[in-house]
């Protein structure tokens, strides 16, 4: 039944919305809340990415092996993602990895003394454009490490 998962137990749209909101919660905590609170900090760093990854794994295990397409060519990937359940799995993949990388960036930026105001646009870029935010952070961190001083906005 296209549009529904797990024999009609939940709609693709409902799981998409819930997962997206869960990831958004992680980004809000990561950008706006204090990182000194270890338990709160573990939510965007580990708990949410783990939940998203677990859901991704379930979708892949249930739906991947019977779906048309694959990873052998661009066309095969395009066909694979025409299946709602696997398109959702791909979205969960993005949500989980981008948030995990965002938490890594925040941790490393804190370690080198980068101000939270300076971190915010980098984290936002990671949230919206994944690899662009990561590349931006790596570039800025290389400049910072060379200058050996804290980055303040």
PDB file of N, CA and C in Angstrom, residues 52-137:
ATOM      1  N   UNK A  52      16.497   8.430  14.567  1.00  0.00           N
ATOM      2  CA  UNK A  52      16.343   8.573  13.119  1.00  0.00           C
ATOM      3  C   UNK A  52      17.069   7.450  12.380  1.00  0.00           C
ATOM      4  N   UNK A  53      18.251   7.100  12.855  1.00  0.00           N
ATOM      5  CA  UNK A  53      19.028   6.019  12.228  1.00  0.00           C
ATOM      6  C   UNK A  53      18.336   4.671  12.383  1.00  0.00           C
ATOM      7  N   UNK A  54      17.772   4.435  13.544  1.00  0.00           N
ATOM      8  CA  UNK A  54      17.053   3.190  13.790  1.00  0.00           C
ATOM      9  C   UNK A  54      15.835   3.085  12.866  1.00  0.00           C
ATOM     10  N   UNK A  55      15.095   4.178  12.723  1.00  0.00           N
ATOM     11  CA  UNK A  55      13.927   4.191  11.832  1.00  0.00           C
ATOM     12  C   UNK A  55      14.367   3.985  10.385  1.00  0.00           C
ATOM     13  N   UNK A  56      15.458   4.625   9.997  1.00  0.00           N
ATOM     14  CA  UNK A  56      16.035   4.429   8.660  1.00  0.00           C
ATOM     15  C   UNK A  56      16.356   2.950   8.433  1.00  0.00           C
ATOM     16  N   UNK A  57      17.025   2.345   9.402  1.00  0.00           N
ATOM     17  CA  UNK A  57      17.431   0.941   9.271  1.00  0.00           C
ATOM     18  C   UNK A  57      16.223   0.022   9.118  1.00  0.00           C
ATOM     19  N   UNK A  58      15.181   0.283   9.884  1.00  0.00           N
ATOM     20  CA  UNK A  58      13.961  -0.535   9.774  1.00  0.00           C
ATOM     21  C   UNK A  58      13.358  -0.402   8.380  1.00  0.00           C
ATOM     22  N   UNK A  59      13.241   0.829   7.903  1.00  0.00           N
ATOM     23  CA  UNK A  59      12.680   1.038   6.561  1.00  0.00           C
ATOM     24  C   UNK A  59      13.522   0.335   5.498  1.00  0.00           C
ATOM     25  N   UNK A  60      14.821   0.471   5.595  1.00  0.00           N
ATOM     26  CA  UNK A  60      15.690  -0.178   4.603  1.00  0.00           C
ATOM     27  C   UNK A  60      15.567  -1.698   4.662  1.00  0.00           C
ATOM     28  N   UNK A  61      15.555  -2.251   5.851  1.00  0.00           N
ATOM     29  CA  UNK A  61      15.466  -3.708   5.980  1.00  0.00           C
ATOM     30  C   UNK A  61      14.129  -4.251   5.469  1.00  0.00           C
ATOM     31  N   UNK A  62      13.069  -3.507   5.680  1.00  0.00           N
ATOM     32  CA  UNK A  62      11.747  -3.980   5.255  1.00  0.00           C
ATOM     33  C   UNK A  62      11.510  -3.750   3.766  1.00  0.00           C
ATOM     34  N   UNK A  63      11.901  -2.585   3.249  1.00  0.00           N
ATOM     35  CA  UNK A  63      11.479  -2.193   1.908  1.00  0.00           C
ATOM     36  C   UNK A  63      12.560  -2.236   0.825  1.00  0.00           C
ATOM     37  N   UNK A  64      13.830  -2.176   1.175  1.00  0.00           N
ATOM     38  CA  UNK A  64      14.875  -2.049   0.167  1.00  0.00           C
ATOM     39  C   UNK A  64      14.982  -3.265  -0.750  1.00  0.00           C
ATOM     40  N   UNK A  65      14.959  -4.449  -0.195  1.00  0.00           N
ATOM     41  CA  UNK A  65      15.279  -5.645  -0.977  1.00  0.00           C
ATOM     42  C   UNK A  65      14.196  -6.032  -1.978  1.00  0.00           C
ATOM     43  N   UNK A  66      12.991  -5.489  -1.825  1.00  0.00           N
ATOM     44  CA  UNK A  66      11.911  -5.774  -2.770  1.00  0.00           C
ATOM     45  C   UNK A  66      11.584  -4.597  -3.683  1.00  0.00           C
ATOM     46  N   UNK A  67      12.374  -3.533  -3.571  1.00  0.00           N
ATOM     47  CA  UNK A  67      12.081  -2.332  -4.346  1.00  0.00           C
ATOM     48  C   UNK A  67      12.815  -2.364  -5.684  1.00  0.00           C
ATOM     49  N   UNK A  68      12.211  -1.736  -6.701  1.00  0.00           N
ATOM     50  CA  UNK A  68      12.941  -1.581  -7.964  1.00  0.00           C
ATOM     51  C   UNK A  68      14.059  -0.561  -7.788  1.00  0.00           C
ATOM     52  N   UNK A  69      15.043  -0.642  -8.642  1.00  0.00           N
ATOM     53  CA  UNK A  69      16.152   0.307  -8.593  1.00  0.00           C
ATOM     54  C   UNK A  69      17.268  -0.196  -7.700  1.00  0.00           C
ATOM     55  N   UNK A  70      18.175   0.694  -7.361  1.00  0.00           N
ATOM     56  CA  UNK A  70      19.322   0.336  -6.534  1.00  0.00           C
ATOM     57  C   UNK A  70      20.320   1.468  -6.518  1.00  0.00           C
ATOM     58  N   UNK A  71      21.592   1.127  -6.297  1.00  0.00           N
ATOM     59  CA  UNK A  71      22.647   2.129  -6.204  1.00  0.00           C
ATOM     60  C   UNK A  71      23.685   1.993  -7.318  1.00  0.00           C
ATOM     61  N   UNK A  72      23.386   1.239  -8.335  1.00  0.00           N
ATOM     62  CA  UNK A  72      24.374   0.953  -9.376  1.00  0.00           C
ATOM     63  C   UNK A  72      24.540   2.076 -10.406  1.00  0.00           C
ATOM     64  N   UNK A  73      23.556   2.955 -10.518  1.00  0.00           N
ATOM     65  CA  UNK A  73      23.628   4.057 -11.472  1.00  0.00           C
ATOM     66  C   UNK A  73      22.702   5.174 -11.009  1.00  0.00           C
ATOM     67  N   UNK A  74      22.846   6.322 -11.627  1.00  0.00           N
ATOM     68  CA  UNK A  74      21.965   7.442 -11.308  1.00  0.00           C
ATOM     69  C   UNK A  74      20.511   7.054 -11.559  1.00  0.00           C
ATOM     70  N   UNK A  75      20.255   6.427 -12.687  1.00  0.00           N
ATOM     71  CA  UNK A  75      18.886   6.017 -13.038  1.00  0.00           C
ATOM     72  C   UNK A  75      18.336   5.017 -12.021  1.00  0.00           C
ATOM     73  N   UNK A  76      19.170   4.085 -11.566  1.00  0.00           N
ATOM     74  CA  UNK A  76      18.723   3.099 -10.581  1.00  0.00           C
ATOM     75  C   UNK A  76      18.353   3.779  -9.257  1.00  0.00           C
ATOM     76  N   UNK A  77      19.134   4.774  -8.851  1.00  0.00           N
ATOM     77  CA  UNK A  77      18.816   5.520  -7.627  1.00  0.00           C
ATOM     78  C   UNK A  77      17.517   6.299  -7.809  1.00  0.00           C
ATOM     79  N   UNK A  78      17.346   6.889  -8.983  1.00  0.00           N
ATOM     80  CA  UNK A  78      16.115   7.622  -9.267  1.00  0.00           C
ATOM     81  C   UNK A  78      14.908   6.697  -9.154  1.00  0.00           C
ATOM     82  N   UNK A  79      15.006   5.518  -9.694  1.00  0.00           N
ATOM     83  CA  UNK A  79      13.917   4.538  -9.617  1.00  0.00           C
ATOM     84  C   UNK A  79      13.689   4.112  -8.171  1.00  0.00           C
ATOM     85  N   UNK A  80      14.774   3.891  -7.437  1.00  0.00           N
ATOM     86  CA  UNK A  80      14.676   3.484  -6.034  1.00  0.00           C
ATOM     87  C   UNK A  80      13.894   4.505  -5.227  1.00  0.00           C
ATOM     88  N   UNK A  81      14.190   5.784  -5.453  1.00  0.00           N
ATOM     89  CA  UNK A  81      13.542   6.832  -4.676  1.00  0.00           C
ATOM     90  C   UNK A  81      12.141   7.186  -5.167  1.00  0.00           C
ATOM     91  N   UNK A  82      11.658   6.507  -6.182  1.00  0.00           N
ATOM     92  CA  UNK A  82      10.254   6.644  -6.568  1.00  0.00           C
ATOM     93  C   UNK A  82       9.354   5.863  -5.617  1.00  0.00           C
ATOM     94  N   UNK A  83       9.939   5.015  -4.785  1.00  0.00           N
ATOM     95  CA  UNK A  83       9.209   4.262  -3.773  1.00  0.00           C
ATOM     96  C   UNK A  83       9.119   5.125  -2.520  1.00  0.00           C
ATOM     97  N   UNK A  84       7.895   5.413  -2.070  1.00  0.00           N
ATOM     98  CA  UNK A  84       7.699   6.328  -0.936  1.00  0.00           C
ATOM     99  C   UNK A  84       8.502   5.933   0.301  1.00  0.00           C
ATOM    100  N   UNK A  85       8.484   4.666   0.641  1.00  0.00           N
ATOM    101  CA  UNK A  85       9.172   4.228   1.856  1.00  0.00           C
ATOM    102  C   UNK A  85      10.675   4.457   1.772  1.00  0.00           C
ATOM    103  N   UNK A  86      11.256   4.290   0.593  1.00  0.00           N
ATOM    104  CA  UNK A  86      12.695   4.476   0.449  1.00  0.00           C
ATOM    105  C   UNK A  86      13.071   5.943   0.262  1.00  0.00           C
ATOM    106  N   UNK A  87      12.181   6.727  -0.305  1.00  0.00           N
ATOM    107  CA  UNK A  87      12.399   8.170  -0.344  1.00  0.00           C
ATOM    108  C   UNK A  87      12.414   8.710   1.087  1.00  0.00           C
ATOM    109  N   UNK A  88      11.499   8.230   1.909  1.00  0.00           N
ATOM    110  CA  UNK A  88      11.476   8.617   3.318  1.00  0.00           C
ATOM    111  C   UNK A  88      12.752   8.152   4.022  1.00  0.00           C
ATOM    112  N   UNK A  89      13.198   6.946   3.729  1.00  0.00           N
ATOM    113  CA  UNK A  89      14.447   6.454   4.319  1.00  0.00           C
ATOM    114  C   UNK A  89      15.600   7.382   3.934  1.00  0.00           C
ATOM    115  N   UNK A  90      15.645   7.818   2.690  1.00  0.00           N
ATOM    116  CA  UNK A  90      16.683   8.757   2.262  1.00  0.00           C
ATOM    117  C   UNK A  90      16.613  10.064   3.035  1.00  0.00           C
ATOM    118  N   UNK A  91      15.398  10.543   3.289  1.00  0.00           N
ATOM    119  CA  UNK A  91      15.223  11.773   4.055  1.00  0.00           C
ATOM    120  C   UNK A  91      15.720  11.583   5.493  1.00  0.00           C
ATOM    121  N   UNK A  92      15.398  10.441   6.086  1.00  0.00           N
ATOM    122  CA  UNK A  92      15.864  10.149   7.443  1.00  0.00           C
ATOM    123  C   UNK A  92      17.391  10.084   7.496  1.00  0.00           C
ATOM    124  N   UNK A  93      17.975   9.556   6.446  1.00  0.00           N
ATOM    125  CA  UNK A  93      19.434   9.505   6.324  1.00  0.00           C
ATOM    126  C   UNK A  93      20.008  10.915   6.409  1.00  0.00           C
ATOM    127  N   UNK A  94      19.439  11.840   5.647  1.00  0.00           N
ATOM    128  CA  UNK A  94      19.888  13.237   5.687  1.00  0.00           C
ATOM    129  C   UNK A  94      19.703  13.838   7.076  1.00  0.00           C
ATOM    130  N   UNK A  95      18.518  13.655   7.653  1.00  0.00           N
ATOM    131  CA  UNK A  95      18.238  14.237   8.963  1.00  0.00           C
ATOM    132  C   UNK A  95      19.216  13.739  10.018  1.00  0.00           C
ATOM    133  N   UNK A  96      19.434  12.430  10.047  1.00  0.00           N
ATOM    134  CA  UNK A  96      20.304  11.841  11.071  1.00  0.00           C
ATOM    135  C   UNK A  96      21.751  12.303  10.912  1.00  0.00           C
ATOM    136  N   UNK A  97      22.271  12.214   9.701  1.00  0.00           N
ATOM    137  CA  UNK A  97      23.678  12.558   9.489  1.00  0.00           C
ATOM    138  C   UNK A  97      23.927  14.050   9.644  1.00  0.00           C
ATOM    139  N   UNK A  98      23.048  14.883   9.114  1.00  0.00           N
ATOM    140  CA  UNK A  98      23.257  16.327   9.243  1.00  0.00           C
ATOM    141  C   UNK A  98      23.237  16.762  10.705  1.00  0.00           C
ATOM    142  N   UNK A  99      22.302  16.223  11.499  1.00  0.00           N
ATOM    143  CA  UNK A  99      22.236  16.591  12.909  1.00  0.00           C
ATOM    144  C   UNK A  99      23.462  16.074  13.663  1.00  0.00           C
ATOM    145  N   UNK A 100      23.869  14.859  13.380  1.00  0.00           N
ATOM    146  CA  UNK A 100      25.053  14.311  14.036  1.00  0.00           C
ATOM    147  C   UNK A 100      26.287  15.145  13.703  1.00  0.00           C
ATOM    148  N   UNK A 101      26.434  15.512  12.437  1.00  0.00           N
ATOM    149  CA  UNK A 101      27.566  16.349  12.024  1.00  0.00           C
ATOM    150  C   UNK A 101      27.451  17.739  12.651  1.00  0.00           C
ATOM    151  N   UNK A 102      26.248  18.266  12.736  1.00  0.00           N
ATOM    152  CA  UNK A 102      26.057  19.564  13.397  1.00  0.00           C
ATOM    153  C   UNK A 102      26.495  19.516  14.854  1.00  0.00           C
ATOM    154  N   UNK A 103      26.166  18.427  15.555  1.00  0.00           N
ATOM    155  CA  UNK A 103      26.586  18.277  16.949  1.00  0.00           C
ATOM    156  C   UNK A 103      28.106  18.156  17.045  1.00  0.00           C
ATOM    157  N   UNK A 104      28.710  17.456  16.098  1.00  0.00           N
ATOM    158  CA  UNK A 104      30.165  17.342  16.067  1.00  0.00           C
ATOM    159  C   UNK A 104      30.803  18.720  15.848  1.00  0.00           C
ATOM    160  N   UNK A 105      30.252  19.483  14.904  1.00  0.00           N
ATOM    161  CA  UNK A 105      30.755  20.839  14.640  1.00  0.00           C
ATOM    162  C   UNK A 105      30.657  21.687  15.906  1.00  0.00           C
ATOM    163  N   UNK A 106      29.495  21.630  16.573  1.00  0.00           N
ATOM    164  CA  UNK A 106      29.300  22.435  17.787  1.00  0.00           C
ATOM    165  C   UNK A 106      30.315  22.057  18.862  1.00  0.00           C
ATOM    166  N   UNK A 107      30.540  20.772  19.034  1.00  0.00           N
ATOM    167  CA  UNK A 107      31.494  20.297  20.036  1.00  0.00           C
ATOM    168  C   UNK A 107      32.918  20.780  19.713  1.00  0.00           C
ATOM    169  N   UNK A 108      33.315  20.619  18.461  1.00  0.00           N
ATOM    170  CA  UNK A 108      34.656  21.043  18.049  1.00  0.00           C
ATOM    171  C   UNK A 108      34.798  22.565  18.120  1.00  0.00           C
ATOM    172  N   UNK A 109      33.743  23.278  17.742  1.00  0.00           N
ATOM    173  CA  UNK A 109      33.783  24.747  17.810  1.00  0.00           C
ATOM    174  C   UNK A 109      33.905  25.209  19.256  1.00  0.00           C
ATOM    175  N   UNK A 110      33.189  24.562  20.173  1.00  0.00           N
ATOM    176  CA  UNK A 110      33.333  24.887  21.593  1.00  0.00           C
ATOM    177  C   UNK A 110      34.761  24.615  22.066  1.00  0.00           C
ATOM    178  N   UNK A 111      35.318  23.496  21.607  1.00  0.00           N
ATOM    179  CA  UNK A 111      36.679  23.117  22.020  1.00  0.00           C
ATOM    180  C   UNK A 111      37.720  24.166  21.634  1.00  0.00           C
ATOM    181  N   UNK A 112      37.519  24.842  20.506  1.00  0.00           N
ATOM    182  CA  UNK A 112      38.512  25.841  20.072  1.00  0.00           C
ATOM    183  C   UNK A 112      38.127  27.265  20.480  1.00  0.00           C
ATOM    184  N   UNK A 113      37.039  27.392  21.243  1.00  0.00           N
ATOM    185  CA  UNK A 113      36.661  28.705  21.756  1.00  0.00           C
ATOM    186  C   UNK A 113      35.889  29.579  20.786  1.00  0.00           C
ATOM    187  N   UNK A 114      35.275  28.989  19.781  1.00  0.00           N
ATOM    188  CA  UNK A 114      34.483  29.762  18.828  1.00  0.00           C
ATOM    189  C   UNK A 114      33.180  30.200  19.499  1.00  0.00           C
ATOM    190  N   UNK A 115      32.857  31.483  19.413  1.00  0.00           N
ATOM    191  CA  UNK A 115      31.653  31.990  20.065  1.00  0.00           C
ATOM    192  C   UNK A 115      30.398  31.361  19.455  1.00  0.00           C
ATOM    193  N   UNK A 116      29.378  31.276  20.277  1.00  0.00           N
ATOM    194  CA  UNK A 116      28.112  30.696  19.829  1.00  0.00           C
ATOM    195  C   UNK A 116      27.482  31.531  18.722  1.00  0.00           C
ATOM    196  N   UNK A 117      27.680  32.854  18.756  1.00  0.00           N
ATOM    197  CA  UNK A 117      27.142  33.703  17.691  1.00  0.00           C
ATOM    198  C   UNK A 117      27.813  33.403  16.353  1.00  0.00           C
ATOM    199  N   UNK A 118      29.085  33.072  16.393  1.00  0.00           N
ATOM    200  CA  UNK A 118      29.805  32.722  15.177  1.00  0.00           C
ATOM    201  C   UNK A 118      29.428  31.315  14.703  1.00  0.00           C
ATOM    202  N   UNK A 119      29.129  30.428  15.660  1.00  0.00           N
ATOM    203  CA  UNK A 119      28.727  29.062  15.334  1.00  0.00           C
ATOM    204  C   UNK A 119      27.349  29.002  14.674  1.00  0.00           C
ATOM    205  N   UNK A 120      26.442  29.861  15.102  1.00  0.00           N
ATOM    206  CA  UNK A 120      25.046  29.775  14.654  1.00  0.00           C
ATOM    207  C   UNK A 120      24.890  29.744  13.135  1.00  0.00           C
ATOM    208  N   UNK A 121      25.527  30.637  12.365  1.00  0.00           N
ATOM    209  CA  UNK A 121      25.349  30.560  10.913  1.00  0.00           C
ATOM    210  C   UNK A 121      25.972  29.299  10.303  1.00  0.00           C
ATOM    211  N   UNK A 122      27.039  28.814  10.906  1.00  0.00           N
ATOM    212  CA  UNK A 122      27.652  27.578  10.414  1.00  0.00           C
ATOM    213  C   UNK A 122      26.705  26.403  10.659  1.00  0.00           C
ATOM    214  N   UNK A 123      26.123  26.369  11.855  1.00  0.00           N
ATOM    215  CA  UNK A 123      25.173  25.299  12.171  1.00  0.00           C
ATOM    216  C   UNK A 123      23.918  25.400  11.303  1.00  0.00           C
ATOM    217  N   UNK A 124      23.468  26.631  11.061  1.00  0.00           N
ATOM    218  CA  UNK A 124      22.306  26.798  10.186  1.00  0.00           C
ATOM    219  C   UNK A 124      22.628  26.313   8.772  1.00  0.00           C
ATOM    220  N   UNK A 125      23.815  26.621   8.291  1.00  0.00           N
ATOM    221  CA  UNK A 125      24.224  26.149   6.958  1.00  0.00           C
ATOM    222  C   UNK A 125      24.280  24.620   6.929  1.00  0.00           C
ATOM    223  N   UNK A 126      24.735  24.011   8.019  1.00  0.00           N
ATOM    224  CA  UNK A 126      24.786  22.551   8.093  1.00  0.00           C
ATOM    225  C   UNK A 126      23.377  21.981   8.107  1.00  0.00           C
ATOM    226  N   UNK A 127      22.486  22.610   8.848  1.00  0.00           N
ATOM    227  CA  UNK A 127      21.079  22.184   8.909  1.00  0.00           C
ATOM    228  C   UNK A 127      20.429  22.250   7.533  1.00  0.00           C
ATOM    229  N   UNK A 128      20.645  23.323   6.816  1.00  0.00           N
ATOM    230  CA  UNK A 128      19.961  23.518   5.537  1.00  0.00           C
ATOM    231  C   UNK A 128      20.687  22.885   4.350  1.00  0.00           C
ATOM    232  N   UNK A 129      22.015  22.887   4.386  1.00  0.00           N
ATOM    233  CA  UNK A 129      22.793  22.491   3.216  1.00  0.00           C
ATOM    234  C   UNK A 129      23.925  21.512   3.551  1.00  0.00           C
ATOM    235  N   UNK A 130      23.782  20.772   4.654  1.00  0.00           N
ATOM    236  CA  UNK A 130      24.705  19.735   5.080  1.00  0.00           C
ATOM    237  C   UNK A 130      26.170  19.948   4.771  1.00  0.00           C
ATOM    238  N   UNK A 131      26.649  19.406   3.671  1.00  0.00           N
ATOM    239  CA  UNK A 131      28.077  19.468   3.358  1.00  0.00           C
ATOM    240  C   UNK A 131      28.627  20.888   3.237  1.00  0.00           C
ATOM    241  N   UNK A 132      27.815  21.841   2.830  1.00  0.00           N
ATOM    242  CA  UNK A 132      28.280  23.228   2.748  1.00  0.00           C
ATOM    243  C   UNK A 132      28.633  23.744   4.141  1.00  0.00           C
ATOM    244  N   UNK A 133      27.784  23.457   5.123  1.00  0.00           N
ATOM    245  CA  UNK A 133      28.078  23.871   6.496  1.00  0.00           C
ATOM    246  C   UNK A 133      29.315  23.190   7.038  1.00  0.00           C
ATOM    247  N   UNK A 134      29.455  21.901   6.753  1.00  0.00           N
ATOM    248  CA  UNK A 134      30.640  21.170   7.191  1.00  0.00           C
ATOM    249  C   UNK A 134      31.898  21.759   6.558  1.00  0.00           C
ATOM    250  N   UNK A 135      31.850  22.000   5.263  1.00  0.00           N
ATOM    251  CA  UNK A 135      32.997  22.590   4.573  1.00  0.00           C
ATOM    252  C   UNK A 135      33.341  23.960   5.113  1.00  0.00           C
ATOM    253  N   UNK A 136      32.326  24.754   5.386  1.00  0.00           N
ATOM    254  CA  UNK A 136      32.536  26.087   5.955  1.00  0.00           C
ATOM    255  C   UNK A 136      33.225  25.987   7.308  1.00  0.00           C
ATOM    256  N   UNK A 137      32.747  25.064   8.148  1.00  0.00           N
ATOM    257  CA  UNK A 137      33.370  24.903   9.459  1.00  0.00           C
ATOM    258  C   UNK A 137      34.825  24.451   9.334  1.00  0.00           C
TER     259      UNK A 137
END
